[in-house]
């Protein structure tokens, strides 16, 4: 089989590299399509240094520099590829063209938290031959997202002003396009529960080696901290602006300007207060504070200045964030999609809710996230203003994982028992080419391990 992996952003390798490696292991012809267009994020441009070191060979690499070149590779009447495997859905402009209807390559979407947002109608569902979903919960939460009437949620998001803007961007395109029973059945028929391939890279991580590479004392505890998006690039919401403000009087002025007189009652909590509280907690427990920066950030932020060390995008296979979780006794963050990854690696998580973040609205718009950041015995949730007081009263032992709760959490957000998630994806892809009634129909077990 000849398989194309479009890599629109280079950090997509964090999820797709294990699938590429597994396809190479089985002897498939693998081609990776890299985005050299000027519109690509500078931090996500193809990089020889960041190109994954695959264990089972090397894929062929193609590049594109324009949308026209991308369209030519992805949409041809007679494609040289048997399958296209991506973490994204087909672009809408392809679906509206005749070439897409004549395509010969099967399209497989390896789903992430961002993939399923654009399944607005039956056409979008039918554009994907195989959805490799993490779990039954991801499949069914997607169905719920696209069948319930979201009018009241949209109205609540509008009333939240700029703080509801992100939720509204998810919800508005679905209004009036709710799935009927036939579309639900079509979606489910195209799904295969495979787990999250990114987590297979855990097998490549030796925590002792990571500690040596980062110059860490083998015996010293580590508290890992995911940086927030407010420290870096264009925040969308009013509370993003407030959370990045260091001076109390400017914080108060911005709060009143955004929220009127109600802004006088908002607690003065910002990134710096949170990071200092986490740093003091780490040091009081004899631990180092390591901060994972986002790909578009540098160390010249409050996160970098207050950390004992920073972890940047040093590797996609395994991903640097997965390595950080492997050596951390606790991970701390605000609603990050990396939370299941940390739990898989054996790290408990402390999640704080940024004031005004409207997380309850976002969870209704994207049901898969329900419970992800508040799961007793695994993920502890606290308000941003309550975090400093909580950390002042607790020790690292307080956050110790409950293994039974971890098992249930992994089953919901990570995938089936035993790992091997990339193999599950390639199994499903190979089965889709088998004659009707002759697929391997490989059964996946039901409870995860990590």
Coordinates of C-alpha atoms in Angstrom, one line a residue:
X1 CA 0.0 0.0 0.0
X2 CA 1.2 3.5 -0.8
X3 CA 0.2 5.9 2.0
X4 CA 0.4 9.7 2.0
X5 CA 0.7 11.6 5.3
X6 CA 0.1 15.3 4.9
X7 CA 2.1 17.3 7.5
X8 CA 0.5 20.7 7.3
X9 CA 2.3 21.7 10.5
X10 CA 5.5 20.0 11.5
X11 CA 4.3 19.4 15.1
X12 CA 1.6 17.0 13.6
X13 CA 4.4 14.4 13.7
X14 CA 3.8 14.2 17.5
X15 CA 0.6 12.3 16.7
X16 CA 1.4 10.8 13.3
X17 CA 5.0 9.7 13.7
X18 CA 4.0 6.4 15.4
X19 CA 1.6 5.6 12.6
X20 CA 4.3 6.4 10.0
X21 CA 6.7 4.1 11.8
X22 CA 4.2 1.3 12.1
X23 CA 3.3 1.5 8.3
X24 CA 7.1 1.4 7.5
X25 CA 7.5 -1.6 9.8
X26 CA 4.8 -3.5 7.8
X27 CA 6.5 -2.7 4.5
X28 CA 4.1 -0.1 3.1
X29 CA 5.4 2.7 0.9
X30 CA 5.1 5.9 3.0
X31 CA 5.2 9.5 1.7
X32 CA 5.2 12.5 4.0
X33 CA 4.0 15.8 2.5
X34 CA 5.7 18.9 4.1
X35 CA 4.4 22.4 4.2
X36 CA 7.0 24.9 2.9
X37 CA 4.4 27.6 2.2
X38 CA 5.2 31.1 3.5
X39 CA 1.9 31.1 5.4
X40 CA 3.0 28.3 7.7
X41 CA 3.9 29.2 11.3
X42 CA 7.6 29.9 11.6
X43 CA 7.8 27.5 14.5
X44 CA 6.1 24.8 12.4
X45 CA 8.2 25.0 9.3
X46 CA 9.8 21.7 8.2
X47 CA 13.1 21.2 10.1
X48 CA 15.8 18.6 9.5
X49 CA 16.6 18.8 13.2
X50 CA 13.1 18.0 14.2
X51 CA 12.4 15.3 11.6
X52 CA 11.5 12.2 13.5
X53 CA 14.0 9.3 13.8
X54 CA 11.9 6.4 12.7
X55 CA 12.8 2.9 13.9
X56 CA 11.7 1.1 10.8
X57 CA 13.1 3.0 7.8
X58 CA 12.6 6.4 6.2
X59 CA 9.6 7.8 4.4
X60 CA 9.8 9.5 1.0
X61 CA 9.3 13.3 1.5
X62 CA 7.4 15.6 -0.9
X63 CA 6.9 19.4 -0.3
X64 CA 4.3 22.0 -1.3
X65 CA 4.7 25.7 -1.4
X66 CA 1.2 26.9 -2.6
X67 CA -2.4 25.9 -2.1
X68 CA -2.4 24.8 -5.7
X69 CA 0.4 22.4 -5.1
X70 CA -1.3 21.0 -2.0
X71 CA -4.5 20.5 -3.9
X72 CA -2.7 18.7 -6.7
X73 CA -1.1 16.2 -4.2
X74 CA -4.3 15.7 -2.2
X75 CA -7.0 15.7 -4.9
X76 CA -6.3 14.0 -8.2
X77 CA -8.6 11.9 -10.4
X78 CA -6.1 9.1 -10.3
X79 CA -4.1 9.5 -7.2
X80 CA -0.7 7.6 -6.9
X81 CA -1.7 6.9 -3.3
X82 CA -3.9 4.2 -2.0
X83 CA -4.6 6.0 1.2
X84 CA -4.3 9.5 2.8
X85 CA -3.8 9.5 6.6
X86 CA -4.2 12.9 8.3
X87 CA -5.2 14.4 11.7
X88 CA -7.3 16.9 9.7
X89 CA -10.5 16.5 7.7
X90 CA -10.6 17.1 4.0
X91 CA -10.8 20.8 3.2
X92 CA -14.2 22.1 2.2
X93 CA -13.0 23.4 -1.1
X94 CA -12.1 19.9 -2.1
X95 CA -15.5 18.5 -1.2
X96 CA -17.2 21.0 -3.5
X97 CA -15.2 19.9 -6.6
X98 CA -15.7 17.0 -9.0
X99 CA -12.1 15.7 -8.6
X100 CA -12.8 14.7 -5.0
X101 CA -15.8 12.6 -6.0
X102 CA -13.6 10.7 -8.4
X103 CA -10.7 10.2 -6.0
X104 CA -9.2 6.7 -5.7
X105 CA -7.3 7.2 -2.4
X106 CA -9.1 6.3 0.8
X107 CA -9.1 9.0 3.4
X108 CA -8.3 8.2 7.1
X109 CA -8.7 10.8 9.8
X110 CA -6.7 10.0 13.0
X111 CA -8.8 12.1 15.4
X112 CA -7.4 14.6 17.9
X113 CA -9.3 17.1 20.1
X114 CA -9.3 19.5 17.1
X115 CA -10.3 17.1 14.3
X116 CA -14.0 16.5 14.7
X117 CA -15.1 20.2 15.1
X118 CA -15.7 20.6 11.4
X119 CA -18.0 17.7 10.8
X120 CA -20.9 20.0 10.0
X121 CA -23.0 17.9 7.7
X122 CA -23.4 14.5 5.9
X123 CA -21.0 15.6 3.1
X124 CA -18.2 16.1 5.6
X125 CA -18.9 12.7 7.3
X126 CA -18.9 11.0 3.9
X127 CA -15.6 12.7 2.9
X128 CA -13.8 10.4 5.4
X129 CA -13.6 6.7 4.7
X130 CA -12.2 5.9 8.2
X131 CA -12.3 7.8 11.5
X132 CA -9.7 6.3 13.8
X133 CA -11.1 7.6 17.1
X134 CA -9.6 7.2 20.5
X135 CA -12.5 5.7 22.4
X136 CA -16.2 5.0 22.5
X137 CA -16.5 8.2 24.5
X138 CA -14.9 10.2 21.7
X139 CA -17.3 8.7 19.1
X140 CA -20.4 9.2 21.1
X141 CA -19.5 12.7 22.4
X142 CA -19.1 13.6 18.7
X143 CA -22.6 12.3 18.0
X144 CA -24.0 14.3 20.9
X145 CA -22.3 17.5 19.7
X146 CA -23.9 17.2 16.3
X147 CA -27.4 16.0 17.2
X148 CA -28.4 18.3 20.1
X149 CA -29.9 21.7 19.5
X150 CA -27.2 24.3 20.4
X151 CA -29.3 27.5 20.0
X152 CA -29.4 28.2 23.7
X153 CA -25.7 27.5 24.1
X154 CA -25.0 29.9 21.2
X155 CA -27.1 32.6 22.9
X156 CA -25.2 32.1 26.2
X157 CA -21.9 32.4 24.4
X158 CA -23.0 35.6 22.7
X159 CA -24.0 37.1 26.1
X160 CA -20.5 36.3 27.4
X161 CA -19.1 38.7 24.8
X162 CA -15.5 38.2 23.8
X163 CA -15.1 35.5 26.4
X164 CA -17.7 33.4 24.6
X165 CA -16.1 34.0 21.2
X166 CA -14.2 30.7 21.0
X167 CA -17.3 28.6 22.0
X168 CA -19.4 30.6 19.5
X169 CA -16.9 29.8 16.7
X170 CA -17.4 26.1 17.4
X171 CA -21.2 26.2 17.7
X172 CA -22.4 28.7 15.0
X173 CA -21.5 26.6 12.0
X174 CA -23.6 23.7 13.4
X175 CA -26.8 25.6 14.0
X176 CA -29.5 24.3 11.7
X177 CA -27.3 21.5 10.5
X178 CA -28.0 18.9 13.2
X179 CA -27.4 15.3 12.2
X180 CA -30.4 13.1 11.5
X181 CA -30.4 9.4 12.4
X182 CA -29.0 8.4 9.0
X183 CA -26.0 10.7 9.4
X184 CA -25.4 9.4 12.9
X185 CA -25.4 5.8 11.5
X186 CA -23.1 6.7 8.7
X187 CA -20.6 8.3 11.1
X188 CA -20.6 5.4 13.4
X189 CA -20.1 2.9 10.6
X190 CA -17.0 4.8 9.5
X191 CA -15.5 4.9 13.0
X192 CA -12.9 2.4 14.4
X193 CA -11.8 2.7 18.1
X194 CA -8.0 2.7 17.9
X195 CA -6.7 4.8 20.8
X196 CA -4.4 7.8 20.6
X197 CA -1.2 6.9 18.6
X198 CA 0.8 9.8 20.1
X199 CA 1.0 7.7 23.3
X200 CA 2.8 4.8 21.6
X201 CA 5.9 7.1 21.8
X202 CA 6.0 6.4 25.5
X203 CA 7.8 3.2 24.7
X204 CA 10.7 5.3 23.4
X205 CA 11.2 7.2 26.6
X206 CA 13.5 6.3 29.4
X207 CA 13.0 8.7 32.2
X208 CA 16.6 8.3 33.5
X209 CA 18.0 9.2 30.1
X210 CA 15.7 12.2 29.9
X211 CA 16.9 13.4 33.3
X212 CA 20.5 13.0 32.3
X213 CA 19.9 14.9 29.0
X214 CA 18.2 17.8 30.9
X215 CA 20.8 17.8 33.7
X216 CA 18.4 16.8 36.4
X217 CA 19.3 15.1 39.7
X218 CA 18.0 11.5 39.3
X219 CA 16.5 11.7 42.8
X220 CA 15.0 15.2 42.8
X221 CA 11.2 15.5 42.3
X222 CA 9.9 17.5 39.4
X223 CA 6.8 19.7 39.0
X224 CA 6.0 20.3 35.3
X225 CA 4.0 23.3 34.2
X226 CA 2.3 23.9 30.9
X227 CA 2.4 27.5 29.9
X228 CA -0.8 29.3 29.0
X229 CA -1.6 30.8 25.6
X230 CA -1.9 34.3 27.0
X231 CA 1.9 34.4 27.2
X232 CA 2.7 34.4 23.5
X233 CA 0.3 35.5 20.8
X234 CA -3.0 37.3 20.1
X235 CA -5.4 36.4 22.9
X236 CA -9.0 36.3 21.8
X237 CA -11.0 36.9 25.0
X238 CA -11.1 39.7 27.5
X239 CA -9.9 37.4 30.3
X240 CA -6.9 36.5 28.2
X241 CA -5.8 40.1 28.3
X242 CA -6.5 40.4 32.0
X243 CA -4.6 37.2 32.8
X244 CA -1.5 38.4 31.1
X245 CA -1.5 41.8 32.9
X246 CA 1.1 42.1 35.7
X247 CA 0.2 45.5 37.2
X248 CA -2.9 45.5 39.4
X249 CA -4.0 49.0 38.4
X250 CA -3.9 48.2 34.7
X251 CA -5.6 44.9 35.5
X252 CA -8.4 46.8 37.3
X253 CA -8.7 49.4 34.5
X254 CA -8.9 46.7 31.8
X255 CA -11.4 44.7 33.9
X256 CA -13.7 47.7 34.2
X257 CA -13.4 48.6 30.5
X258 CA -14.3 45.1 29.5
X259 CA -17.0 44.2 32.1
X260 CA -18.3 47.6 33.3
X261 CA -18.7 48.1 37.1
X262 CA -18.8 44.3 37.5
X263 CA -15.1 44.4 36.7
X264 CA -14.4 45.9 40.1
X265 CA -15.2 42.6 41.8
X266 CA -12.9 40.4 39.7
X267 CA -10.0 39.0 41.7
X268 CA -6.5 40.1 40.8
X269 CA -5.1 36.9 39.5
X270 CA -2.7 36.6 36.6
X271 CA -0.1 34.4 35.1
X272 CA 2.7 35.7 37.4
X273 CA 0.7 34.9 40.6
X274 CA 0.0 31.4 39.3
X275 CA 3.6 30.7 38.3
X276 CA 5.0 32.0 41.5
X277 CA 2.6 29.9 43.6
X278 CA 3.6 26.8 41.6
X279 CA 7.3 27.6 41.9
X280 CA 7.0 28.1 45.7
X281 CA 5.1 24.8 46.0
X282 CA 7.7 23.0 44.0
X283 CA 10.6 24.4 46.0
X284 CA 8.9 23.8 49.4
X285 CA 8.6 20.1 48.3
X286 CA 12.2 20.0 47.2
X287 CA 11.2 19.8 43.6
X288 CA 12.4 21.6 40.4
X289 CA 9.9 23.6 38.4
X290 CA 10.1 22.7 34.7
X291 CA 8.0 24.7 32.2
X292 CA 6.8 23.4 28.9
X293 CA 6.6 26.4 26.5
X294 CA 4.3 26.4 23.5
X295 CA 5.8 26.1 20.1
X296 CA 5.3 29.9 19.4
X297 CA 6.8 31.0 22.7
X298 CA 10.3 31.7 23.9
X299 CA 11.8 31.8 27.3
X300 CA 11.4 35.6 27.7
X301 CA 8.0 35.3 29.4
X302 CA 7.0 35.1 33.1
X303 CA 7.0 31.3 32.6
X304 CA 10.6 31.2 31.4
X305 CA 11.8 33.7 34.0
X306 CA 10.4 31.9 37.0
X307 CA 11.1 28.4 35.9
X308 CA 14.2 26.4 37.0
X309 CA 14.4 25.2 33.5
X310 CA 12.3 25.4 30.3
X311 CA 11.3 22.6 27.9
X312 CA 10.8 23.7 24.3
X313 CA 9.9 21.8 21.2
X314 CA 13.0 19.6 21.1
X315 CA 11.4 16.5 19.7
X316 CA 8.2 15.3 18.2
X317 CA 8.9 11.6 18.4
X318 CA 8.6 11.2 21.3
X319 CA 7.2 14.7 21.9
X320 CA 8.9 16.9 24.5
X321 CA 5.7 17.3 26.5
X322 CA 5.5 13.5 26.8
X323 CA 9.1 13.4 28.1
X324 CA 8.3 16.1 30.7
X325 CA 5.4 14.1 32.0
X326 CA 7.5 11.0 32.2
X327 CA 9.9 12.7 34.7
X328 CA 7.3 14.8 36.6
X329 CA 5.7 14.0 39.9
X330 CA 2.9 16.5 39.1
X331 CA 1.9 18.4 36.0
X332 CA 0.1 21.7 36.3
X333 CA -1.9 23.6 33.7
X334 CA -5.1 25.2 32.6
X335 CA -7.4 23.1 30.4
X336 CA -4.7 21.7 28.3
X337 CA -5.3 18.9 25.8
X338 CA -2.0 17.3 27.1
X339 CA -3.7 16.3 30.3
X340 CA -4.5 12.7 29.1
X341 CA -0.9 12.4 27.9
X342 CA 0.4 13.2 31.4
X343 CA -2.0 10.8 33.0
X344 CA -0.9 8.0 30.6
X345 CA 2.7 8.7 31.6
X346 CA 1.8 8.3 35.3
X347 CA 1.7 11.9 36.3
X348 CA -1.2 13.3 38.3
X349 CA -2.4 16.7 37.1
X350 CA -3.5 19.9 38.9
X351 CA -5.7 21.9 36.6
X352 CA -6.7 25.5 37.3
X353 CA -9.7 27.3 35.7
X354 CA -8.8 30.7 34.5
X355 CA -11.4 33.2 35.7
X356 CA -13.8 34.1 32.9
X357 CA -12.6 31.3 30.7
X358 CA -16.2 30.1 30.2
X359 CA -15.0 26.5 30.3
X360 CA -18.4 25.1 31.0
X361 CA -19.6 26.6 27.7
X362 CA -16.6 25.1 25.8
X363 CA -17.3 21.7 27.4
X364 CA -20.9 21.8 26.1
X365 CA -19.6 22.7 22.6
X366 CA -17.0 20.0 22.7
X367 CA -18.4 17.2 24.8
X368 CA -15.2 15.1 24.6
X369 CA -13.6 17.4 27.2
X370 CA -16.2 16.8 29.9
X371 CA -14.4 15.4 32.9
X372 CA -11.0 15.6 31.3
X373 CA -9.9 18.4 33.7
X374 CA -11.7 17.3 36.8
X375 CA -11.4 13.5 37.6
X376 CA -11.1 12.7 41.3
X377 CA -7.9 10.7 42.1
X378 CA -6.3 11.7 38.7
X379 CA -6.9 15.3 37.8
X380 CA -7.5 17.9 40.6
X381 CA -9.4 21.1 39.6
X382 CA -9.2 24.4 41.3
X383 CA -10.1 28.0 40.4
X384 CA -7.2 30.3 39.4
X385 CA -7.7 32.5 42.4
X386 CA -7.9 29.5 44.7
X387 CA -4.7 27.8 43.4
X388 CA -2.2 29.8 45.5
X389 CA -4.0 29.0 48.7
X390 CA -4.5 25.3 47.8
X391 CA -0.8 24.8 47.0
X392 CA 0.3 26.6 50.2
X393 CA -1.6 23.9 52.1
X394 CA -0.7 20.7 50.2
X395 CA 2.3 18.5 49.6
X396 CA 3.2 16.4 46.5
X397 CA 1.8 13.3 48.3
X398 CA -1.7 14.9 48.2
X399 CA -1.7 14.5 44.4
X400 CA -0.8 10.8 44.3
X401 CA -2.6 8.9 41.5
X402 CA -5.5 6.5 42.4
X403 CA -4.8 3.7 39.9
X404 CA -8.4 2.6 39.6
X405 CA -9.5 6.1 38.8
X406 CA -6.6 6.4 36.3
X407 CA -7.7 3.2 34.6
X408 CA -11.2 4.6 34.0
X409 CA -9.8 8.0 32.9
X410 CA -7.5 6.4 30.3
X411 CA -10.2 4.2 28.9
X412 CA -12.3 7.4 28.2
X413 CA -9.6 9.8 26.9
X414 CA -6.6 7.6 25.8
X415 CA -7.8 4.3 24.3
X416 CA -8.1 0.5 24.7
X417 CA -5.9 -1.7 26.9
X418 CA -2.3 -2.3 26.0
X419 CA -1.3 0.6 23.8
X420 CA -0.3 -0.4 20.3
X421 CA -2.6 2.4 19.1
X422 CA -0.7 3.1 15.8
X423 CA -0.9 -0.6 15.0
X424 CA -4.7 -0.4 15.6
X425 CA -4.9 2.5 13.0
X426 CA -2.9 0.6 10.4
X427 CA -5.0 -2.6 11.1
X428 CA -8.1 -0.6 10.5
X429 CA -6.7 0.9 7.3
X430 CA -5.6 -2.5 6.0
X431 CA -9.0 -4.0 6.9
X432 CA -10.8 -1.2 4.9
X433 CA -9.1 -2.6 1.8
X434 CA -10.1 -6.2 2.4
X435 CA -13.0 -7.6 0.4
X436 CA -16.3 -7.4 2.1
X437 CA -16.6 -10.1 4.8
X438 CA -12.9 -10.8 4.7
X439 CA -11.4 -8.1 6.9
X440 CA -9.3 -9.1 9.9
X441 CA -12.0 -7.6 12.1
X442 CA -9.4 -7.5 14.8
X443 CA -11.0 -7.1 18.2
X444 CA -9.6 -4.4 20.5
X445 CA -9.7 -4.9 24.3
X446 CA -11.5 -2.6 26.6
X447 CA -9.4 -1.4 29.5
X448 CA -6.2 0.7 29.1
X449 CA -2.8 0.3 30.5
X450 CA 0.0 2.8 30.5

